[in-house]
Amino acid sequence: MNQTNTAKIGLFLGPILFLGILFLLQPKDMSPEALAMLAVTTWIAVWWITEAIPIAATSLLPLVLLPTLGVLSMANTATSYSHPMVLLYMGGFMIAMAIEKWNLHKRIALTIIAFIGTNIQRIILGFMVATAFLSMWISNTATSLMMLPIAIAVVTQLSSPENPHERSPNKIGKALMLGIAYSASIGGVATLIGTPTNIILAGVIKEMYQYEITFSQWMLFGLPISIILLAICWVYLVKFAYPFEKDFAIHGGKEEIHAQLRLLGPITVEEKRVAWVFGLVSLSWILRSFVLQDFIPALDDTMIAIAGVLVLFVIPSSDRKTKLLDWKTAERIPWGILLLFGGGLSLAEGFKETGLASWIGNQFVFLDFIAFGLFLLIVITAVNFLTEITSNVATASMLLPILAAVSYAMGVHPYGLMVGATMAASCAFMLPVATPPNAVVFGSGYLTIPDMFKAGLWMNIFSIILITFFTLFILPLLWGIDLNVYPF
């Protein structure tokens, strides 16, 4: 069944299930408001999964359905769409737009690759480190789109003089393309703004438990996972998936990188100024919770992001006629993602206010008999493979409130299941449709679906093991929580 047919079926299935649940279902001990919330969630989930209409458009449904059914007031529903976490991501996007406008991201990438790359394996490592670093701060789609032409230019310059008939550029191309796609996703888990699912998690936790995950707190947990997974990915690609002999020689790779750096010319005034603003914002995010709040108690990560954006709108470029960031550039941010955040957060609010979260939790009392570590592994594995075929943001938006309810039923800390699932949603490596970076590199022509499936399956397994270990043993130490106790 192709995507068009799936969308057509979903278009009618969503409202039909909505009406069926609303008028035919009468679960025991469920309030009318909770039943309405369940019906709304089902409709939205079907449209998100089947993409019956654009995912961002589906995210507007709560604004119509929740007030109409008396689940939430319009004011409470609309508040989710301007949640501080939504504004934090908006600010992060706009700062990223300024970086892209002045080509600072390309200079950073080429500089990292030139510094690391001496042989083919290290050139691939350089591409992966550069991609992961940029993906920590700007869209992984934009990062992979920017890295792709650089990678193609490098591959076309490479040759194997010992065996001119060997299709080494094709082999290098496969490793390089997969490295770019995977490191774009891996880099995103390192920071709170690195991927939308992290922001969804922070927003849902703030909405349901009034607890704020700070930028530095997340980075303390996410960055080590990102670094370790990046190292595993590199070793797997160059030592096992596409191994290169020790005497494998290349010609032209480094020269191409330096040639592209020369094409950029000397660093411009605008690049320096944007780099300063970006650096100060990043440093403020990291230092905010344990240094800056001593001086400004009300300071939060959203305020820092918006302040950085305003500074970019104020500081002029070298010609004095334009600013580092103008509205024409800023308005190009992906507004659809922000609407998706709002839709997901409004669902979380509805789950909490109607008691649906508690009702769902009570249906999972049988999970008391399952070891938490085993159930965590099952959840992480399921989410990891589910996001191969569904939007990771939509998946997180649907599952996080449910996992919060399940945690209540199991008597365990909700952050364990929720953080583990969020991390897993960012680690879909098997299929071109799984993530935008996968689709971008697949379009290069160097990869086939079996290439990506085989390498991606191993990367999925590595990520599942690593995320499970970190969530079980490292998260409690870093965040000072007991995963075996429900504290709320």
Short mmCIF file of C-alpha atoms in Angstrom, two decimals:
data_model
loop_
_atom_site.label_atom_id
_atom_site.label_comp_id
_atom_site.label_asym_id
_atom_site.label_seq_id
_atom_site.Cartn_x
_atom_site.Cartn_y
_atom_site.Cartn_z
CA MET A 1 0.00 0.00 0.00
CA ASN A 2 1.49 3.32 -1.03
CA GLN A 3 1.54 6.50 1.03
CA THR A 4 -1.34 8.06 -0.93
CA ASN A 5 -3.70 5.16 -0.17
CA THR A 6 -2.61 5.12 3.47
CA ALA A 7 -3.35 8.83 3.75
CA LYS A 8 -6.79 8.39 2.17
CA ILE A 9 -7.68 5.60 4.58
CA GLY A 10 -6.36 7.60 7.53
CA LEU A 11 -8.36 10.66 6.49
CA PHE A 12 -11.63 8.80 7.13
CA LEU A 13 -10.43 6.36 9.79
CA GLY A 14 -9.44 9.13 12.22
CA PRO A 15 -12.88 10.79 12.51
CA ILE A 16 -14.67 7.41 12.42
CA LEU A 17 -12.66 6.12 15.40
CA PHE A 18 -13.17 9.47 17.13
CA LEU A 19 -16.97 9.17 16.84
CA GLY A 20 -16.92 5.47 17.70
CA ILE A 21 -14.99 6.05 20.93
CA LEU A 22 -17.07 9.08 21.84
CA PHE A 23 -20.50 7.49 21.39
CA LEU A 24 -20.03 3.71 21.56
CA LEU A 25 -17.28 3.19 24.14
CA GLN A 26 -18.06 3.30 27.87
CA PRO A 27 -14.94 2.22 29.79
CA LYS A 28 -15.38 1.56 33.48
CA ASP A 29 -14.45 4.43 35.83
CA MET A 30 -13.59 6.81 32.95
CA SER A 31 -15.01 10.33 33.16
CA PRO A 32 -16.77 11.86 30.10
CA GLU A 33 -13.91 14.36 29.78
CA ALA A 34 -11.31 11.59 29.79
CA LEU A 35 -13.32 9.67 27.18
CA ALA A 36 -13.44 12.76 24.98
CA MET A 37 -9.69 13.19 25.43
CA LEU A 38 -9.12 9.56 24.41
CA ALA A 39 -11.24 10.09 21.29
CA VAL A 40 -9.35 13.26 20.34
CA THR A 41 -5.98 11.57 20.90
CA THR A 42 -6.99 8.63 18.69
CA TRP A 43 -8.07 10.91 15.83
CA ILE A 44 -4.84 12.92 16.02
CA ALA A 45 -2.69 9.78 16.31
CA VAL A 46 -4.25 8.24 13.18
CA TRP A 47 -3.73 11.42 11.16
CA TRP A 48 -0.16 11.83 12.44
CA ILE A 49 0.77 8.24 11.60
CA THR A 50 -0.90 8.12 8.18
CA GLU A 51 -0.13 11.77 7.34
CA ALA A 52 -3.71 12.11 6.10
CA ILE A 53 -3.09 15.85 6.08
CA PRO A 54 0.24 17.58 6.83
CA ILE A 55 1.46 16.69 10.33
CA ALA A 56 1.61 20.37 11.32
CA ALA A 57 -2.00 20.87 10.21
CA THR A 58 -3.12 17.87 12.28
CA SER A 59 -1.46 19.55 15.25
CA LEU A 60 -4.09 22.30 15.06
CA LEU A 61 -6.94 19.85 15.82
CA PRO A 62 -6.67 20.29 19.62
CA LEU A 63 -7.47 24.00 19.22
CA VAL A 64 -10.85 23.03 17.77
CA LEU A 65 -11.71 19.74 19.46
CA LEU A 66 -10.59 20.21 23.07
CA PRO A 67 -12.60 23.40 23.75
CA THR A 68 -15.60 22.10 21.74
CA LEU A 69 -15.80 18.93 23.85
CA GLY A 70 -15.22 20.77 27.13
CA VAL A 71 -11.91 19.03 27.76
CA LEU A 72 -9.90 22.26 28.09
CA SER A 73 -10.78 25.92 27.65
CA MET A 74 -9.52 27.69 24.55
CA ALA A 75 -7.17 29.74 26.74
CA ASN A 76 -5.63 26.64 28.32
CA THR A 77 -5.36 24.85 24.98
CA ALA A 78 -3.77 27.81 23.21
CA THR A 79 -1.26 28.26 26.03
CA SER A 80 0.44 25.03 24.97
CA TYR A 81 1.28 26.55 21.58
CA SER A 82 3.20 29.38 23.25
CA HIS A 83 4.81 27.17 25.90
CA PRO A 84 8.32 28.33 26.97
CA MET A 85 9.80 25.20 25.37
CA VAL A 86 8.16 26.09 22.04
CA LEU A 87 9.64 29.59 22.26
CA LEU A 88 13.04 28.13 23.22
CA TYR A 89 13.07 26.07 20.04
CA MET A 90 11.89 29.06 18.00
CA GLY A 91 14.81 31.08 19.37
CA GLY A 92 17.23 28.25 18.63
CA PHE A 93 15.94 28.00 15.07
CA MET A 94 16.39 31.74 14.49
CA ILE A 95 19.96 31.70 15.81
CA ALA A 96 20.62 28.76 13.47
CA MET A 97 19.21 30.82 10.58
CA ALA A 98 21.74 33.57 11.29
CA ILE A 99 24.55 30.99 11.33
CA GLU A 100 23.39 29.63 7.97
CA LYS A 101 22.83 33.08 6.46
CA TRP A 102 26.50 34.00 6.83
CA ASN A 103 27.81 30.48 6.00
CA LEU A 104 29.43 30.12 9.41
CA HIS A 105 28.24 26.51 9.63
CA LYS A 106 30.13 25.60 6.45
CA ARG A 107 33.35 27.18 7.73
CA ILE A 108 33.02 25.33 11.04
CA ALA A 109 32.46 22.02 9.23
CA LEU A 110 35.35 22.41 6.79
CA THR A 111 37.71 23.53 9.57
CA ILE A 112 36.89 20.48 11.70
CA ILE A 113 37.31 18.10 8.73
CA ALA A 114 40.61 19.71 7.71
CA PHE A 115 41.90 19.46 11.29
CA ILE A 116 40.95 15.79 11.82
CA GLY A 117 41.32 14.29 8.36
CA THR A 118 44.71 12.84 7.37
CA ASN A 119 43.68 9.49 5.86
CA ILE A 120 40.37 8.18 4.55
CA GLN A 121 39.23 6.86 7.92
CA ARG A 122 40.00 10.15 9.63
CA ILE A 123 38.39 12.16 6.84
CA ILE A 124 35.20 10.17 7.44
CA LEU A 125 35.62 10.84 11.18
CA GLY A 126 36.07 14.53 10.44
CA PHE A 127 32.82 14.64 8.48
CA MET A 128 31.01 12.82 11.28
CA VAL A 129 32.35 15.04 14.07
CA ALA A 130 31.55 18.19 12.08
CA THR A 131 28.04 16.97 11.27
CA ALA A 132 27.32 15.91 14.85
CA PHE A 133 28.62 19.19 16.29
CA LEU A 134 26.51 21.31 13.95
CA SER A 135 23.48 19.11 14.55
CA MET A 136 23.71 19.89 18.26
CA TRP A 137 22.74 23.47 17.45
CA ILE A 138 21.02 23.64 14.07
CA SER A 139 18.51 21.47 12.21
CA ASN A 140 19.86 18.03 11.34
CA THR A 141 18.19 18.40 7.95
CA ALA A 142 20.02 21.65 7.22
CA THR A 143 23.27 20.13 8.47
CA SER A 144 23.05 17.07 6.23
CA LEU A 145 22.00 19.16 3.22
CA MET A 146 25.03 21.38 3.74
CA MET A 147 27.45 18.47 4.24
CA LEU A 148 26.23 16.45 1.24
CA PRO A 149 27.78 18.51 -1.61
CA ILE A 150 31.06 18.78 0.31
CA ALA A 151 31.12 14.99 0.73
CA ILE A 152 30.30 14.36 -2.94
CA ALA A 153 33.10 16.72 -4.01
CA VAL A 154 35.56 14.84 -1.80
CA VAL A 155 34.47 11.40 -3.04
CA THR A 156 34.88 12.41 -6.69
CA GLN A 157 38.48 13.48 -5.96
CA LEU A 158 39.47 10.16 -4.42
CA SER A 159 41.23 7.33 -6.23
CA SER A 160 43.07 4.12 -5.42
CA PRO A 161 46.30 4.02 -7.48
CA GLU A 162 47.16 0.50 -6.34
CA ASN A 163 44.04 -0.82 -8.04
CA PRO A 164 42.43 1.63 -10.41
CA HIS A 165 39.62 -0.83 -11.17
CA GLU A 166 38.57 -1.01 -7.52
CA ARG A 167 35.38 0.91 -6.91
CA SER A 168 36.91 2.60 -3.90
CA PRO A 169 35.11 5.92 -4.39
CA ASN A 170 31.81 4.01 -4.23
CA LYS A 171 32.95 2.25 -1.05
CA ILE A 172 34.10 5.54 0.42
CA GLY A 173 30.88 7.17 -0.72
CA LYS A 174 28.75 4.61 1.12
CA ALA A 175 30.70 5.00 4.37
CA LEU A 176 30.75 8.79 4.10
CA MET A 177 27.05 9.16 3.30
CA LEU A 178 25.99 6.84 6.11
CA GLY A 179 28.38 8.63 8.46
CA ILE A 180 26.80 11.99 7.67
CA ALA A 181 23.22 10.73 8.06
CA TYR A 182 23.87 8.86 11.30
CA SER A 183 25.98 11.58 12.92
CA ALA A 184 23.29 14.19 12.15
CA SER A 185 20.84 12.16 14.24
CA ILE A 186 23.42 11.28 16.89
CA GLY A 187 24.47 14.91 17.38
CA GLY A 188 20.88 15.97 17.95
CA VAL A 189 20.54 13.99 21.19
CA ALA A 190 23.38 15.90 22.85
CA THR A 191 21.53 19.16 23.54
CA LEU A 192 18.02 20.19 24.49
CA ILE A 193 17.55 22.06 21.20
CA GLY A 194 19.37 19.46 19.08
CA THR A 195 16.22 17.62 18.05
CA PRO A 196 12.50 18.37 18.50
CA THR A 197 11.84 15.24 20.58
CA ASN A 198 14.06 16.56 23.38
CA ILE A 199 11.98 19.74 23.57
CA ILE A 200 8.75 17.72 23.53
CA LEU A 201 10.04 15.71 26.52
CA ALA A 202 11.03 18.84 28.45
CA GLY A 203 7.67 20.44 27.70
CA VAL A 204 5.62 17.39 28.70
CA ILE A 205 7.56 16.98 31.95
CA LYS A 206 7.10 20.69 32.74
CA GLU A 207 3.37 20.42 31.91
CA MET A 208 2.72 17.25 33.91
CA TYR A 209 5.14 17.52 36.84
CA GLN A 210 6.11 21.22 36.98
CA TYR A 211 9.77 20.21 36.70
CA GLU A 212 12.19 22.02 34.42
CA ILE A 213 14.91 20.12 32.59
CA THR A 214 17.69 22.67 32.14
CA PHE A 215 19.96 22.90 29.13
CA SER A 216 23.02 21.93 31.16
CA GLN A 217 21.18 19.07 32.89
CA TRP A 218 20.20 17.54 29.57
CA MET A 219 23.65 18.09 28.06
CA LEU A 220 25.26 16.32 31.01
CA PHE A 221 23.23 13.23 30.10
CA GLY A 222 22.92 13.54 26.32
CA LEU A 223 26.44 14.59 25.34
CA PRO A 224 28.22 11.44 26.63
CA ILE A 225 25.67 9.24 24.82
CA SER A 226 26.22 11.25 21.64
CA ILE A 227 30.02 10.99 21.85
CA ILE A 228 30.04 7.25 22.60
CA LEU A 229 27.48 6.44 19.91
CA LEU A 230 29.38 8.56 17.39
CA ALA A 231 32.59 6.66 18.18
CA ILE A 232 30.80 3.31 17.86
CA CYS A 233 29.29 4.39 14.55
CA TRP A 234 32.65 5.47 13.13
CA VAL A 235 34.41 2.26 14.19
CA TYR A 236 31.59 0.15 12.78
CA LEU A 237 31.55 1.97 9.42
CA VAL A 238 35.31 2.04 8.74
CA LYS A 239 36.37 -1.22 10.43
CA PHE A 240 33.46 -3.59 9.79
CA ALA A 241 30.86 -2.30 7.32
CA TYR A 242 33.33 -0.76 4.84
CA PRO A 243 36.86 -1.66 6.02
CA PHE A 244 39.86 -0.05 4.37
CA GLU A 245 43.23 -1.81 4.21
CA LYS A 246 46.09 -0.25 6.14
CA ASP A 247 47.94 0.60 2.94
CA PHE A 248 44.83 2.06 1.31
CA ALA A 249 45.90 5.32 -0.30
CA ILE A 250 43.80 8.28 -1.34
CA HIS A 251 44.56 11.26 -3.47
CA GLY A 252 42.75 14.54 -3.54
CA GLY A 253 40.55 14.27 -0.44
CA LYS A 254 42.41 16.72 1.79
CA GLU A 255 43.17 18.96 -1.16
CA GLU A 256 39.45 19.24 -1.93
CA ILE A 257 38.67 20.23 1.67
CA HIS A 258 41.36 22.92 1.66
CA ALA A 259 40.19 24.11 -1.76
CA GLN A 260 36.66 24.57 -0.42
CA LEU A 261 38.02 26.41 2.60
CA ARG A 262 39.94 28.76 0.31
CA LEU A 263 36.76 29.39 -1.67
CA LEU A 264 35.15 30.72 1.50
CA GLY A 265 37.92 33.31 1.78
CA PRO A 266 39.02 34.95 5.04
CA ILE A 267 36.54 34.85 7.90
CA THR A 268 34.15 37.78 7.57
CA VAL A 269 33.09 40.37 10.12
CA GLU A 270 29.58 38.94 10.08
CA GLU A 271 30.81 35.41 10.80
CA LYS A 272 32.84 36.68 13.76
CA ARG A 273 29.89 38.60 15.20
CA VAL A 274 27.45 35.72 14.78
CA ALA A 275 30.02 33.35 16.31
CA TRP A 276 30.33 35.63 19.35
CA VAL A 277 26.57 35.77 19.87
CA PHE A 278 26.21 32.02 19.32
CA GLY A 279 29.08 31.33 21.74
CA LEU A 280 27.65 33.59 24.45
CA VAL A 281 24.17 32.09 24.13
CA SER A 282 25.56 28.53 24.32
CA LEU A 283 27.74 29.40 27.31
CA SER A 284 24.79 31.07 29.05
CA TRP A 285 22.65 27.97 28.53
CA ILE A 286 25.35 25.81 30.09
CA LEU A 287 26.08 28.15 33.03
CA ARG A 288 22.55 29.36 33.68
CA SER A 289 21.39 26.95 36.37
CA PHE A 290 24.50 27.04 38.57
CA VAL A 291 26.03 30.50 37.92
CA LEU A 292 23.79 33.04 36.19
CA GLN A 293 20.67 32.42 38.27
CA ASP A 294 22.55 33.66 41.33
CA PHE A 295 22.39 37.10 39.71
CA ILE A 296 19.08 36.81 37.80
CA PRO A 297 16.88 34.27 39.64
CA ALA A 298 14.10 34.37 37.00
CA LEU A 299 16.47 33.62 34.11
CA ASP A 300 15.61 30.55 32.05
CA ASP A 301 16.83 28.97 28.80
CA THR A 302 14.01 30.50 26.76
CA MET A 303 14.91 34.03 27.88
CA ILE A 304 18.53 33.43 26.88
CA ALA A 305 17.52 32.20 23.41
CA ILE A 306 15.16 35.12 22.75
CA ALA A 307 17.76 37.61 24.04
CA GLY A 308 20.29 36.14 21.61
CA VAL A 309 17.82 36.51 18.74
CA LEU A 310 17.13 40.14 19.63
CA VAL A 311 20.85 40.89 19.72
CA LEU A 312 21.21 39.42 16.21
CA PHE A 313 18.40 41.70 15.02
CA VAL A 314 20.23 44.72 16.51
CA ILE A 315 23.91 44.18 15.58
CA PRO A 316 24.69 45.47 12.07
CA SER A 317 26.68 43.70 9.39
CA SER A 318 29.83 45.26 7.94
CA ASP A 319 27.93 47.40 5.42
CA ARG A 320 25.87 48.99 8.23
CA LYS A 321 22.76 48.70 6.05
CA THR A 322 21.67 45.23 7.14
CA LYS A 323 21.62 43.39 10.46
CA LEU A 324 23.09 40.02 11.31
CA LEU A 325 19.53 38.67 11.24
CA ASP A 326 16.60 40.12 9.32
CA TRP A 327 12.97 39.05 9.40
CA LYS A 328 13.06 37.68 5.85
CA THR A 329 15.67 35.18 7.05
CA ALA A 330 14.09 34.54 10.45
CA GLU A 331 10.65 33.75 9.06
CA ARG A 332 12.11 30.78 7.14
CA ILE A 333 12.23 28.70 10.33
CA PRO A 334 10.08 25.52 10.22
CA TRP A 335 6.90 26.85 11.83
CA GLY A 336 5.25 23.47 11.35
CA ILE A 337 7.52 21.92 13.98
CA LEU A 338 6.44 24.60 16.47
CA LEU A 339 2.77 23.79 15.80
CA LEU A 340 3.60 20.11 16.32
CA PHE A 341 5.10 20.99 19.72
CA GLY A 342 1.93 22.87 20.64
CA GLY A 343 -0.30 19.99 19.61
CA GLY A 344 1.76 17.49 21.58
CA LEU A 345 1.84 19.65 24.71
CA SER A 346 -1.91 20.29 24.55
CA LEU A 347 -2.43 16.50 24.51
CA ALA A 348 -0.21 16.15 27.58
CA GLU A 349 -2.20 18.87 29.36
CA GLY A 350 -5.46 17.15 28.43
CA PHE A 351 -4.19 13.79 29.71
CA LYS A 352 -3.39 15.36 33.06
CA GLU A 353 -6.47 17.58 33.51
CA THR A 354 -9.07 14.96 32.52
CA GLY A 355 -7.56 12.15 34.55
CA LEU A 356 -6.96 10.08 31.40
CA ALA A 357 -3.31 9.60 32.41
CA SER A 358 -4.35 8.09 35.76
CA TRP A 359 -7.01 5.90 34.11
CA ILE A 360 -4.52 4.51 31.58
CA GLY A 361 -2.04 3.93 34.38
CA ASN A 362 -4.59 1.90 36.32
CA GLN A 363 -5.05 -0.40 33.31
CA PHE A 364 -1.38 -1.34 33.47
CA VAL A 365 -1.24 -2.60 37.06
CA PHE A 366 -0.20 -6.03 35.71
CA LEU A 367 3.17 -4.46 34.85
CA ASP A 368 4.01 -4.62 38.56
CA PHE A 369 5.22 -8.14 37.84
CA ILE A 370 7.68 -7.10 35.12
CA ALA A 371 11.18 -5.98 36.07
CA PHE A 372 11.60 -2.29 35.31
CA GLY A 373 14.87 -2.81 33.42
CA LEU A 374 13.25 -5.37 31.12
CA PHE A 375 10.24 -3.15 30.46
CA LEU A 376 12.52 -0.17 29.77
CA LEU A 377 14.42 -2.26 27.21
CA ILE A 378 11.12 -3.26 25.56
CA VAL A 379 9.93 0.36 25.37
CA ILE A 380 13.23 1.65 23.98
CA THR A 381 13.34 -1.14 21.38
CA ALA A 382 9.71 -0.60 20.35
CA VAL A 383 10.11 3.17 19.99
CA ASN A 384 13.38 2.78 18.12
CA PHE A 385 11.84 0.57 15.44
CA LEU A 386 8.48 2.40 15.40
CA THR A 387 10.19 5.65 14.42
CA GLU A 388 11.65 3.93 11.36
CA ILE A 389 8.23 4.38 9.75
CA THR A 390 6.61 7.22 11.74
CA SER A 391 7.58 10.80 12.60
CA ASN A 392 9.76 10.77 15.72
CA VAL A 393 8.19 14.01 17.00
CA ALA A 394 4.65 12.72 16.49
CA THR A 395 5.61 9.43 18.15
CA ALA A 396 7.06 11.21 21.18
CA SER A 397 4.02 13.49 21.41
CA MET A 398 1.69 10.47 21.47
CA LEU A 399 3.69 8.16 23.72
CA LEU A 400 5.15 10.39 26.44
CA PRO A 401 1.84 11.08 28.27
CA ILE A 402 1.01 7.36 28.05
CA LEU A 403 4.43 6.37 29.43
CA ALA A 404 3.90 8.83 32.28
CA ALA A 405 0.67 6.99 33.12
CA VAL A 406 2.34 3.58 32.84
CA SER A 407 5.08 4.74 35.23
CA TYR A 408 2.40 5.61 37.77
CA ALA A 409 0.91 2.12 37.45
CA MET A 410 4.31 0.47 37.85
CA GLY A 411 5.27 2.70 40.77
CA VAL A 412 8.48 3.79 39.03
CA HIS A 413 9.91 7.21 38.28
CA PRO A 414 8.38 8.49 35.02
CA TYR A 415 11.61 10.10 33.83
CA GLY A 416 13.15 6.68 33.18
CA LEU A 417 10.65 5.51 30.57
CA MET A 418 10.12 9.00 29.15
CA VAL A 419 13.80 9.86 28.72
CA GLY A 420 14.62 6.41 27.34
CA ALA A 421 11.80 6.60 24.79
CA THR A 422 12.77 10.14 23.77
CA MET A 423 16.35 9.12 23.15
CA ALA A 424 15.26 6.05 21.20
CA ALA A 425 13.01 8.17 18.97
CA SER A 426 16.09 10.00 17.69
CA CYS A 427 17.98 6.84 16.75
CA ALA A 428 16.25 5.50 13.64
CA PHE A 429 19.01 4.47 11.24
CA MET A 430 17.59 1.74 9.00
CA LEU A 431 15.36 3.32 6.35
CA PRO A 432 15.55 6.39 4.10
CA VAL A 433 12.11 7.50 5.33
CA ALA A 434 13.09 7.26 9.00
CA THR A 435 14.73 10.68 9.25
CA PRO A 436 15.36 13.63 6.90
CA PRO A 437 19.18 13.08 7.02
CA ASN A 438 18.67 9.46 5.92
CA ALA A 439 16.55 10.65 3.00
CA VAL A 440 19.06 13.37 2.07
CA VAL A 441 22.05 11.03 1.77
CA PHE A 442 20.00 8.29 0.13
CA GLY A 443 19.31 10.76 -2.66
CA SER A 444 23.05 11.01 -3.37
CA GLY A 445 22.93 7.79 -5.39
CA TYR A 446 25.74 6.09 -3.45
CA LEU A 447 23.42 3.99 -1.28
CA THR A 448 20.83 1.29 -1.80
CA ILE A 449 18.10 0.41 0.70
CA PRO A 450 19.93 -2.85 1.65
CA ASP A 451 23.08 -0.78 2.37
CA MET A 452 21.20 1.46 4.77
CA PHE A 453 19.12 -1.36 6.26
CA LYS A 454 22.13 -3.54 7.10
CA ALA A 455 24.22 -0.76 8.63
CA GLY A 456 21.19 0.82 10.27
CA LEU A 457 20.08 -2.41 11.94
CA TRP A 458 23.43 -2.68 13.72
CA MET A 459 23.30 1.01 14.68
CA ASN A 460 19.78 0.53 16.05
CA ILE A 461 21.01 -2.36 18.19
CA PHE A 462 24.03 -0.39 19.45
CA SER A 463 21.83 2.61 20.31
CA ILE A 464 19.22 0.48 22.12
CA ILE A 465 21.90 -1.09 24.34
CA LEU A 466 23.63 2.23 25.05
CA ILE A 467 20.43 4.16 25.80
CA THR A 468 19.13 1.40 28.09
CA PHE A 469 22.41 1.31 30.02
CA PHE A 470 22.61 5.10 30.41
CA THR A 471 18.96 5.43 31.42
CA LEU A 472 19.19 2.65 34.01
CA PHE A 473 22.54 3.47 35.58
CA ILE A 474 23.72 6.97 34.62
CA LEU A 475 20.50 9.02 34.60
CA PRO A 476 19.75 8.40 38.32
CA LEU A 477 23.27 9.50 39.28
CA LEU A 478 23.26 12.66 37.15
CA TRP A 479 19.72 13.80 37.96
CA GLY A 480 19.59 12.57 41.56
CA ILE A 481 16.49 10.39 41.13
CA ASP A 482 15.47 6.86 42.14
CA LEU A 483 13.99 5.09 39.11
CA ASN A 484 12.27 2.49 41.30
CA VAL A 485 10.10 5.00 43.18
CA TYR A 486 7.18 7.08 41.84
CA PRO A 487 7.74 10.49 43.52
CA PHE A 488 4.72 12.55 42.43
#
